[in-house]
Amino acid sequence: MEYKIVESTKSGINTEESFLIVKGNESFLRIIGQNPHYMLMTATANEDNGEYSVCMDTNILLESFQTLAEEININIAYHYDIKKRPYISITFKDKKYFLENGDTIISKFFEIYNKLLSSKEMKELYDELSVFNDGRDVYLSDGVYLRKDGSLYE
């Protein structure tokens, strides 16, 4: 499922423009700002109208965003919202740069997010299947093993 950008209905965001980056009914990122300064940030709260709920796995959301910033070599800032929930932001001082590169940046974010989520799910599968709880690899079938770190090998 591809992401889409929708207008935000969240009150309390004091900015001229406020958008949400969503997949399905789950929100991941916000774009807020006023021309020419825009900020891309991780979402921390549901929309007021209930249409979009914030990403359920905050740790993977934050780790994905941090990895994204490292990969595109952009500085990030760490914050807490009014309810003390952590979020990370990137400020773009040039709207043109964001408009030209935004799709690539957001697509890269979701690529990283999906990879980390998949790894987490495989680690959880390992924990469920591991009989000995000693770090031994788990045999699945057809010569395929699952490591404790969630990776597979033959």
Short mmCIF file of C-alpha atoms in Angstrom, two decimals, residues 19-120:
data_model
loop_
_atom_site.label_atom_id
_atom_site.label_comp_id
_atom_site.label_asym_id
_atom_site.label_seq_id
_atom_site.Cartn_x
_atom_site.Cartn_y
_atom_site.Cartn_z
CA PHE A 19 -0.22 17.63 6.55
CA LEU A 20 -0.11 14.00 7.55
CA ILE A 21 1.64 11.14 5.76
CA VAL A 22 -0.50 8.03 6.10
CA LYS A 23 -0.82 4.44 4.94
CA GLY A 24 -4.30 3.06 5.34
CA ASN A 25 -5.68 4.65 8.49
CA GLU A 26 -2.30 4.84 10.24
CA SER A 27 -0.27 8.07 10.41
CA PHE A 28 3.51 8.07 10.40
CA LEU A 29 4.85 11.53 9.63
CA ARG A 30 3.73 15.15 9.66
CA ILE A 31 4.72 18.01 7.41
CA ILE A 32 4.21 21.37 9.06
CA GLY A 33 5.35 24.83 8.25
CA GLN A 34 4.97 28.11 6.57
CA ASN A 35 6.62 28.99 3.29
CA PRO A 36 9.62 28.76 2.94
CA HIS A 37 10.35 26.76 6.13
CA TYR A 38 8.94 23.26 6.49
CA MET A 39 9.50 20.51 9.01
CA LEU A 40 9.12 16.77 8.46
CA MET A 41 8.53 15.00 11.76
CA THR A 42 7.37 11.73 13.25
CA ALA A 43 3.70 11.74 14.26
CA THR A 44 2.87 11.34 17.94
CA ALA A 45 -0.91 11.69 18.19
CA ASN A 46 -4.13 10.62 16.50
CA GLU A 47 -6.05 13.07 14.37
CA ASP A 48 -8.87 14.91 16.13
CA ASN A 49 -11.51 13.56 13.74
CA GLY A 50 -10.48 9.95 14.47
CA GLU A 51 -9.83 9.17 10.81
CA TYR A 52 -6.13 8.40 11.31
CA SER A 53 -4.44 6.75 14.27
CA VAL A 54 -0.79 7.27 15.04
CA CYS A 55 1.70 4.51 14.20
CA MET A 56 1.49 1.79 16.83
CA ASP A 57 5.21 1.03 17.06
CA THR A 58 6.84 4.26 18.20
CA ASN A 59 10.27 2.68 18.61
CA ILE A 60 10.43 1.48 15.01
CA LEU A 61 9.00 4.80 13.80
CA LEU A 62 11.72 6.78 15.59
CA GLU A 63 14.50 4.38 14.62
CA SER A 64 13.38 4.48 10.97
CA PHE A 65 13.36 8.27 10.91
CA GLN A 66 16.77 8.46 12.55
CA THR A 67 18.18 5.96 10.04
CA LEU A 68 16.63 7.96 7.21
CA ALA A 69 18.31 11.15 8.39
CA GLU A 70 21.68 9.38 8.59
CA GLU A 71 21.27 7.94 5.09
CA ILE A 72 20.33 11.26 3.48
CA ASN A 73 22.86 13.13 5.63
CA ILE A 74 20.43 15.60 7.20
CA ASN A 75 20.54 16.81 10.79
CA ILE A 76 17.65 15.91 13.06
CA ALA A 77 16.31 17.40 16.25
CA TYR A 78 14.83 15.48 19.16
CA HIS A 79 11.72 16.79 20.89
CA TYR A 80 8.86 15.87 23.22
CA ASP A 81 5.28 16.87 22.57
CA ILE A 82 2.98 18.38 25.17
CA LYS A 83 2.21 14.89 26.54
CA LYS A 84 5.93 14.01 26.79
CA ARG A 85 5.90 11.69 23.76
CA PRO A 86 9.19 11.70 21.82
CA TYR A 87 9.42 12.77 18.21
CA ILE A 88 12.14 13.62 15.73
CA SER A 89 12.15 16.36 13.13
CA ILE A 90 14.04 17.53 10.07
CA THR A 91 13.78 21.19 9.09
CA PHE A 92 13.95 22.18 5.45
CA LYS A 93 14.84 25.82 4.98
CA ASP A 94 14.17 25.52 1.28
CA LYS A 95 10.68 24.49 0.18
CA LYS A 96 11.97 23.83 -3.32
CA TYR A 97 14.39 21.18 -2.02
CA PHE A 98 11.61 19.41 -0.16
CA LEU A 99 9.23 19.58 -3.13
CA GLU A 100 11.89 18.15 -5.44
CA ASN A 101 13.06 15.44 -3.04
CA GLY A 102 10.09 14.82 -0.76
CA ASP A 103 8.76 11.74 -2.54
CA THR A 104 12.20 10.12 -2.51
CA ILE A 105 12.70 10.96 1.18
CA ILE A 106 9.28 9.65 2.22
CA SER A 107 9.61 6.49 0.09
CA LYS A 108 13.03 5.83 1.65
CA PHE A 109 11.51 6.28 5.12
CA PHE A 110 8.89 3.60 4.41
CA GLU A 111 11.52 1.27 2.94
CA ILE A 112 13.51 1.54 6.18
CA TYR A 113 10.37 1.27 8.34
CA ASN A 114 9.17 -1.89 6.57
CA LYS A 115 12.59 -3.51 6.86
CA LEU A 116 12.81 -2.80 10.61
CA LEU A 117 9.23 -3.95 11.18
CA SER A 118 9.87 -7.20 9.31
CA SER A 119 13.02 -7.81 11.36
CA LYS A 120 11.08 -7.23 14.59
#
